PDB file of C-alpha atoms in Angstrom:
ATOM      1  CA  MET I 368      -0.020   0.021   0.014  1.00 78.00           C
ATOM      2  CA  LYS I 369       1.297   3.480  -0.944  1.00 95.00           C
ATOM      3  CA  LEU I 370      -0.009   5.776   1.702  1.00 97.00           C
ATOM      4  CA  ASN I 371       0.612   8.910  -0.456  1.00 97.00           C
ATOM      5  CA  GLU I 372      -1.874   7.636  -2.960  1.00 97.00           C
ATOM      6  CA  TYR I 373      -4.707   7.789  -0.390  1.00 98.00           C
ATOM      7  CA  ILE I 374      -4.148  11.417   0.579  1.00 98.00           C
ATOM      8  CA  ASP I 375      -6.051  14.484  -0.427  1.00 98.00           C
ATOM      9  CA  HIS I 376      -3.560  17.240   0.619  1.00 98.00           C
ATOM     10  CA  THR I 377      -5.735  19.864   2.071  1.00 98.00           C
ATOM     11  CA  LEU I 378      -5.823  23.622   2.582  1.00 98.00           C
ATOM     12  CA  LEU I 379      -9.297  25.092   3.395  1.00 98.00           C
ATOM     13  CA  SER I 380      -8.713  27.902   5.942  1.00 97.00           C
ATOM     14  CA  ALA I 381     -10.429  31.173   5.422  1.00 97.00           C
ATOM     15  CA  GLN I 382      -7.090  32.938   5.467  1.00 98.00           C
ATOM     16  CA  ALA I 383      -5.254  30.728   2.911  1.00 98.00           C
ATOM     17  CA  THR I 384      -3.233  32.821   0.525  1.00 98.00           C
ATOM     18  CA  LYS I 385      -2.289  32.354  -3.054  1.00 98.00           C
ATOM     19  CA  LEU I 386       1.278  31.588  -2.110  1.00 98.00           C
ATOM     20  CA  GLU I 387       0.097  28.948   0.403  1.00 98.00           C
ATOM     21  CA  VAL I 388      -2.044  27.199  -2.235  1.00 98.00           C
ATOM     22  CA  ILE I 389       0.892  27.158  -4.629  1.00 98.00           C
ATOM     23  CA  GLN I 390       3.049  25.598  -1.920  1.00 98.00           C
ATOM     24  CA  LEU I 391       0.280  23.045  -1.251  1.00 98.00           C
ATOM     25  CA  CYS I 392       0.239  21.986  -4.935  1.00 98.00           C
ATOM     26  CA  LYS I 393       4.058  21.805  -5.094  1.00 98.00           C
ATOM     27  CA  GLU I 394       4.018  19.564  -2.017  1.00 98.00           C
ATOM     28  CA  ALA I 395       1.464  17.387  -3.663  1.00 98.00           C
ATOM     29  CA  LEU I 396       3.674  17.064  -6.735  1.00 98.00           C
ATOM     30  CA  THR I 397       6.699  16.214  -4.622  1.00 98.00           C
ATOM     31  CA  HIS I 398       4.943  13.484  -2.713  1.00 97.00           C
ATOM     32  CA  ASN I 399       2.660  12.362  -5.520  1.00 98.00           C
ATOM     33  CA  PHE I 400      -0.434  12.758  -3.358  1.00 98.00           C
ATOM     34  CA  TYR I 401      -3.727  11.639  -5.003  1.00 98.00           C
ATOM     35  CA  ALA I 402      -5.209  15.157  -4.906  1.00 98.00           C
ATOM     36  CA  VAL I 403      -5.220  18.591  -3.452  1.00 98.00           C
ATOM     37  CA  CYS I 404      -8.368  19.813  -1.825  1.00 98.00           C
ATOM     38  CA  VAL I 405      -8.968  23.621  -2.033  1.00 98.00           C
ATOM     39  CA  ASN I 406     -11.782  26.105  -1.745  1.00 98.00           C
ATOM     40  CA  SER I 407     -13.449  26.819  -5.071  1.00 98.00           C
ATOM     41  CA  SER I 408     -11.933  30.295  -5.544  1.00 98.00           C
ATOM     42  CA  TYR I 409      -8.454  28.643  -5.922  1.00 98.00           C
ATOM     43  CA  THR I 410      -9.491  26.023  -8.500  1.00 98.00           C
ATOM     44  CA  LYS I 411      -7.899  27.911 -11.381  1.00 98.00           C
ATOM     45  CA  LEU I 412      -4.699  28.488  -9.519  1.00 98.00           C
ATOM     46  CA  ALA I 413      -4.391  24.798  -8.578  1.00 98.00           C
ATOM     47  CA  LYS I 414      -5.041  23.820 -12.191  1.00 98.00           C
ATOM     48  CA  GLU I 415      -2.270  26.107 -13.342  1.00 98.00           C
ATOM     49  CA  VAL I 416       0.372  24.688 -10.857  1.00 98.00           C
ATOM     50  CA  LEU I 417      -0.637  21.078 -11.378  1.00 98.00           C
ATOM     51  CA  ALA I 418      -0.896  21.184 -15.156  1.00 98.00           C
ATOM     52  CA  GLY I 419       0.473  18.072 -16.769  1.00 97.00           C
ATOM     53  CA  SER I 420       0.634  16.072 -13.542  1.00 98.00           C
ATOM     54  CA  ASN I 421      -1.449  13.201 -12.208  1.00 98.00           C
ATOM     55  CA  VAL I 422      -2.474  14.983  -9.070  1.00 98.00           C
ATOM     56  CA  LYS I 423      -6.212  15.601  -9.009  1.00 98.00           C
ATOM     57  CA  ILE I 424      -7.971  18.874  -7.958  1.00 98.00           C
ATOM     58  CA  ALA I 425     -10.769  18.338  -5.409  1.00 98.00           C
ATOM     59  CA  VAL I 426     -12.828  21.457  -4.766  1.00 98.00           C
ATOM     60  CA  THR I 427     -15.276  22.145  -1.934  1.00 98.00           C
ATOM     61  CA  ILE I 428     -18.881  23.078  -2.548  1.00 98.00           C
ATOM     62  CA  GLY I 429     -21.302  24.662  -0.077  1.00 98.00           C
ATOM     63  CA  PHE I 430     -18.418  24.690   2.354  1.00 98.00           C
ATOM     64  CA  PRO I 431     -18.263  24.456   5.374  1.00 98.00           C
ATOM     65  CA  LEU I 432     -21.877  24.733   6.558  1.00 98.00           C
ATOM     66  CA  GLY I 433     -23.780  23.145   3.698  1.00 98.00           C
ATOM     67  CA  ALA I 434     -26.614  25.551   4.420  1.00 98.00           C
ATOM     68  CA  VAL I 435     -26.636  27.575   1.251  1.00 98.00           C
ATOM     69  CA  SER I 436     -29.401  26.913  -1.364  1.00 98.00           C
ATOM     70  CA  SER I 437     -29.172  23.911  -3.761  1.00 98.00           C
ATOM     71  CA  THR I 438     -29.059  26.450  -6.627  1.00 98.00           C
ATOM     72  CA  THR I 439     -26.067  28.136  -5.152  1.00 98.00           C
ATOM     73  CA  LYS I 440     -24.260  24.815  -4.739  1.00 98.00           C
ATOM     74  CA  GLU I 441     -25.000  23.928  -8.349  1.00 98.00           C
ATOM     75  CA  ILE I 442     -23.640  27.332  -9.593  1.00 98.00           C
ATOM     76  CA  GLU I 443     -20.486  26.890  -7.474  1.00 98.00           C
ATOM     77  CA  ALA I 444     -20.034  23.299  -8.864  1.00 98.00           C
ATOM     78  CA  VAL I 445     -20.464  24.413 -12.533  1.00 98.00           C
ATOM     79  CA  GLN I 446     -17.856  27.148 -12.047  1.00 98.00           C
ATOM     80  CA  ALA I 447     -15.490  24.678 -10.304  1.00 98.00           C
ATOM     81  CA  PHE I 448     -15.731  22.367 -13.316  1.00 98.00           C
ATOM     82  CA  LYS I 449     -15.111  25.241 -15.739  1.00 98.00           C
ATOM     83  CA  ASP I 450     -12.050  26.195 -13.761  1.00 98.00           C
ATOM     84  CA  GLY I 451     -10.588  22.623 -13.770  1.00 98.00           C
ATOM     85  CA  ALA I 452     -11.976  20.590 -10.902  1.00 98.00           C
ATOM     86  CA  ASP I 453     -11.758  16.831 -11.141  1.00 98.00           C
ATOM     87  CA  GLU I 454     -13.626  16.134  -7.896  1.00 98.00           C
ATOM     88  CA  LEU I 455     -16.111  17.897  -5.696  1.00 98.00           C
ATOM     89  CA  ASP I 456     -16.419  17.642  -1.951  1.00 98.00           C
ATOM     90  CA  MET I 457     -19.928  18.905  -1.170  1.00 98.00           C
ATOM     91  CA  VAL I 458     -21.501  19.467   2.262  1.00 98.00           C
ATOM     92  CA  ILE I 459     -24.968  18.172   2.625  1.00 98.00           C
ATOM     93  CA  ASN I 460     -27.750  20.396   4.006  1.00 98.00           C
ATOM     94  CA  ILE I 461     -27.414  19.108   7.601  1.00 98.00           C
ATOM     95  CA  GLY I 462     -30.541  20.911   8.773  1.00 98.00           C
ATOM     96  CA  ALA I 463     -32.595  19.226   6.091  1.00 98.00           C
ATOM     97  CA  LEU I 464     -31.301  15.782   7.232  1.00 98.00           C
ATOM     98  CA  LYS I 465     -32.171  16.734  10.785  1.00 98.00           C
ATOM     99  CA  ASN I 466     -35.671  17.772   9.609  1.00 98.00           C
ATOM    100  CA  LYS I 467     -36.056  14.307   7.947  1.00 98.00           C
ATOM    101  CA  ASP I 468     -36.433  16.116   4.601  1.00 98.00           C
ATOM    102  CA  TYR I 469     -34.691  13.264   2.887  1.00 98.00           C
ATOM    103  CA  GLU I 470     -35.842  13.911  -0.631  1.00 98.00           C
ATOM    104  CA  LYS I 471     -34.275  17.382  -0.512  1.00 98.00           C
ATOM    105  CA  VAL I 472     -30.982  15.988   0.747  1.00 98.00           C
ATOM    106  CA  LYS I 473     -30.992  13.153  -1.876  1.00 98.00           C
ATOM    107  CA  ASN I 474     -32.119  15.390  -4.778  1.00 98.00           C
ATOM    108  CA  GLU I 475     -29.427  17.976  -4.038  1.00 98.00           C
ATOM    109  CA  ILE I 476     -26.714  15.247  -4.119  1.00 98.00           C
ATOM    110  CA  SER I 477     -28.051  13.683  -7.313  1.00 98.00           C
ATOM    111  CA  ASP I 478     -28.347  17.131  -9.017  1.00 98.00           C
ATOM    112  CA  ILE I 479     -24.714  17.867  -8.205  1.00 98.00           C
ATOM    113  CA  LYS I 480     -23.607  14.440  -9.403  1.00 98.00           C
ATOM    114  CA  ASN I 481     -25.412  14.698 -12.709  1.00 97.00           C
ATOM    115  CA  LEU I 482     -23.831  18.019 -13.607  1.00 97.00           C
ATOM    116  CA  LYS I 483     -20.751  16.479 -15.058  1.00 94.00           C
ATOM    117  CA  SER I 484     -20.494  12.863 -16.215  1.00 92.00           C
ATOM    118  CA  GLY I 485     -17.442  10.968 -14.917  1.00 93.00           C
ATOM    119  CA  LYS I 486     -16.470  13.472 -12.258  1.00 97.00           C
ATOM    120  CA  ILE I 487     -16.092  12.240  -8.653  1.00 98.00           C
ATOM    121  CA  LEU I 488     -18.489  13.547  -6.016  1.00 98.00           C
ATOM    122  CA  LYS I 489     -17.696  13.220  -2.267  1.00 98.00           C
ATOM    123  CA  VAL I 490     -20.611  13.947   0.074  1.00 98.00           C
ATOM    124  CA  ILE I 491     -19.572  15.523   3.500  1.00 98.00           C
ATOM    125  CA  ILE I 492     -22.166  14.499   6.062  1.00 98.00           C
ATOM    126  CA  GLU I 493     -20.344  16.200   9.098  1.00 98.00           C
ATOM    127  CA  THR I 494     -20.692  13.291  11.549  1.00 98.00           C
ATOM    128  CA  CYS I 495     -20.009  15.431  14.551  1.00 98.00           C
ATOM    129  CA  TYR I 496     -23.524  16.766  14.313  1.00 98.00           C
ATOM    130  CA  LEU I 497     -25.149  13.379  13.700  1.00 98.00           C
ATOM    131  CA  ASN I 498     -26.154  10.475  15.867  1.00 98.00           C
ATOM    132  CA  PRO I 499     -25.372   6.878  14.605  1.00 98.00           C
ATOM    133  CA  GLU I 500     -28.858   6.581  13.044  1.00 98.00           C
ATOM    134  CA  GLU I 501     -28.414   9.816  11.130  1.00 98.00           C
ATOM    135  CA  ILE I 502     -24.961   8.712   9.940  1.00 98.00           C
ATOM    136  CA  VAL I 503     -26.547   5.652   8.513  1.00 98.00           C
ATOM    137  CA  LYS I 504     -29.327   7.645   6.862  1.00 98.00           C
ATOM    138  CA  ALA I 505     -26.961  10.247   5.401  1.00 98.00           C
ATOM    139  CA  SER I 506     -24.767   7.462   3.981  1.00 98.00           C
ATOM    140  CA  GLU I 507     -27.798   5.698   2.491  1.00 98.00           C
ATOM    141  CA  LEU I 508     -29.034   8.923   0.822  1.00 98.00           C
ATOM    142  CA  ALA I 509     -25.645   9.693  -0.624  1.00 98.00           C
ATOM    143  CA  MET I 510     -25.446   6.030  -1.960  1.00 98.00           C
ATOM    144  CA  GLN I 511     -28.973   6.288  -3.390  1.00 98.00           C
ATOM    145  CA  ALA I 512     -28.207   9.589  -5.072  1.00 98.00           C
ATOM    146  CA  GLY I 513     -25.252   8.115  -6.941  1.00 98.00           C
ATOM    147  CA  ALA I 514     -22.427   9.844  -5.111  1.00 98.00           C
ATOM    148  CA  ASP I 515     -18.951   8.210  -5.260  1.00 98.00           C
ATOM    149  CA  PHE I 516     -17.825   8.827  -1.666  1.00 98.00           C
ATOM    150  CA  VAL I 517     -19.339   9.581   1.645  1.00 98.00           C
ATOM    151  CA  LYS I 518     -17.055  11.724   3.731  1.00 98.00           C
ATOM    152  CA  THR I 519     -16.944  12.245   7.470  1.00 98.00           C
ATOM    153  CA  SER I 520     -16.151  15.940   8.141  1.00 98.00           C
ATOM    154  CA  THR I 521     -15.250  19.411   6.933  1.00 98.00           C
ATOM    155  CA  GLY I 522     -12.704  19.778   9.684  1.00 97.00           C
ATOM    156  CA  PHE I 523     -14.615  22.856  10.840  1.00 97.00           C
ATOM    157  CA  GLY I 524     -17.126  21.157  13.073  1.00 97.00           C
ATOM    158  CA  THR I 525     -16.924  20.212  16.761  1.00 98.00           C
ATOM    159  CA  ARG I 526     -14.730  17.188  15.885  1.00 98.00           C
ATOM    160  CA  GLY I 527     -13.318  15.358  12.949  1.00 97.00           C
ATOM    161  CA  ALA I 528     -13.475  11.702  11.920  1.00 98.00           C
ATOM    162  CA  SER I 529     -13.659   8.895  14.439  1.00 98.00           C
ATOM    163  CA  LYS I 530     -13.249   5.105  14.144  1.00 98.00           C
ATOM    164  CA  GLU I 531     -16.907   4.680  15.063  1.00 98.00           C
ATOM    165  CA  ASP I 532     -17.905   7.007  12.151  1.00 98.00           C
ATOM    166  CA  ILE I 533     -15.860   4.892   9.713  1.00 98.00           C
ATOM    167  CA  LEU I 534     -17.200   1.604  10.920  1.00 98.00           C
ATOM    168  CA  ILE I 535     -20.924   2.792  10.692  1.00 98.00           C
ATOM    169  CA  MET I 536     -20.347   4.183   7.223  1.00 98.00           C
ATOM    170  CA  LYS I 537     -18.538   1.053   5.991  1.00 98.00           C
ATOM    171  CA  GLU I 538     -21.309  -1.253   7.368  1.00 98.00           C
ATOM    172  CA  THR I 539     -23.863   0.954   5.665  1.00 98.00           C
ATOM    173  CA  VAL I 540     -22.371   1.341   2.158  1.00 98.00           C
ATOM    174  CA  GLY I 541     -20.284  -1.779   1.974  1.00 98.00           C
ATOM    175  CA  GLU I 542     -18.577  -1.962  -1.412  1.00 97.00           C
ATOM    176  CA  ASN I 543     -21.169   0.212  -3.100  1.00 97.00           C
ATOM    177  CA  MET I 544     -19.403   3.468  -2.249  1.00 98.00           C
ATOM    178  CA  ARG I 545     -16.010   4.673  -1.104  1.00 98.00           C
ATOM    179  CA  ILE I 546     -15.300   6.437   2.117  1.00 98.00           C
ATOM    180  CA  LYS I 547     -13.161   9.501   2.843  1.00 98.00           C
ATOM    181  CA  ALA I 548     -12.030  10.156   6.369  1.00 98.00           C
ATOM    182  CA  SER I 549     -11.206  13.738   7.178  1.00 98.00           C
ATOM    183  CA  GLY I 550     -10.886  16.075  10.107  1.00 98.00           C
ATOM    184  CA  GLY I 551      -8.326  15.688  12.837  1.00 97.00           C
ATOM    185  CA  ILE I 552      -6.064  13.218  10.963  1.00 98.00           C
ATOM    186  CA  ARG I 553      -2.616  14.546  11.856  1.00 97.00           C
ATOM    187  CA  ASP I 554      -0.235  11.431  12.022  1.00 97.00           C
ATOM    188  CA  ARG I 555       0.594   8.283  10.091  1.00 97.00           C
ATOM    189  CA  GLU I 556      -0.827   5.932  12.677  1.00 97.00           C
ATOM    190  CA  THR I 557      -4.328   7.527  12.599  1.00 97.00           C
ATOM    191  CA  ALA I 558      -4.344   7.606   8.859  1.00 98.00           C
ATOM    192  CA  LEU I 559      -3.461   3.941   8.604  1.00 97.00           C
ATOM    193  CA  ASP I 560      -6.061   3.037  11.249  1.00 97.00           C
ATOM    194  CA  TYR I 561      -8.809   4.667   9.205  1.00 98.00           C
ATOM    195  CA  ILE I 562      -7.626   2.939   5.963  1.00 98.00           C
ATOM    196  CA  HIS I 563      -7.599  -0.456   7.710  1.00 98.00           C
ATOM    197  CA  LEU I 564     -11.136   0.260   8.907  1.00 98.00           C
ATOM    198  CA  GLY I 565     -12.340   0.886   5.368  1.00 98.00           C
ATOM    199  CA  ALA I 566     -11.423   4.457   4.322  1.00 98.00           C
ATOM    200  CA  ASP I 567     -10.380   4.781   0.721  1.00 98.00           C
ATOM    201  CA  ARG I 568      -9.240   8.377   0.920  1.00 98.00           C
ATOM    202  CA  ILE I 569      -7.715  10.522   3.737  1.00 98.00           C
ATOM    203  CA  GLY I 570      -8.318  14.256   3.840  1.00 98.00           C
ATOM    204  CA  THR I 571      -5.625  15.983   5.834  1.00 98.00           C
ATOM    205  CA  SER I 572      -3.610  19.155   6.129  1.00 98.00           C
ATOM    206  CA  SER I 573      -0.877  17.144   7.730  1.00 98.00           C
ATOM    207  CA  GLY I 574       0.115  15.182   4.602  1.00 97.00           C
ATOM    208  CA  ILE I 575       3.823  16.103   4.754  1.00 97.00           C
ATOM    209  CA  LYS I 576       4.053  15.136   8.433  1.00 97.00           C
ATOM    210  CA  ILE I 577       2.280  11.856   7.739  1.00 97.00           C
ATOM    211  CA  MET I 578       4.661  10.980   4.880  1.00 95.00           C
ATOM    212  CA  THR I 579       7.781  11.934   6.779  1.00 93.00           C
ATOM    213  CA  GLU I 580       7.102  10.190   9.964  1.00 89.00           C
ATOM    214  CA  THR I 581       9.021   7.019  10.693  1.00 78.00           C
ATOM    215  CA  PRO I 582       6.743   3.941   9.913  1.00 77.00           C
TER     216      PRO I 582
END
């Protein structure tokens, strides 16, 4: 297993600068990470720096709250694709899930997925705000809507991923979807633990530390 190929090298802070995003992309090239993950305003810049490489560009949509309108998310997604995004990491409408407005949640996911054939959609369900039953339901809705990944966290909630989250999500989606663990993953041991539990991708801002730690 090549750990670098599981990592989405991430910079999503509100104060992220152009130079920091360029550095992120250069680090991803050096370590051959699977992708960088950036806010949508930096899609074009990431595309320029990563041109000609195998590193994918993952772009956040409706981030970090998920509470903007479905139309706003679609507009942001369309622009991200125009600017060069390969993958989208979209936050669900958590309030709608809590309201049991499951059709709204599912339709929003499917509408984003159907915008661009062949592009990867990861659905962030923000597990820190959900009980186990809601994690199951959110994972089921993402699966039914045709998303490619269900993802634990934005990294901006009250906590990031947990082993319990991954186990619940894996039991729910099985081999029908992939899982991205993100939020609070700052060392090699934690990243490997999540992969062994069933995560197919790791979202982290500590990719360099993880890769340079002694196994």
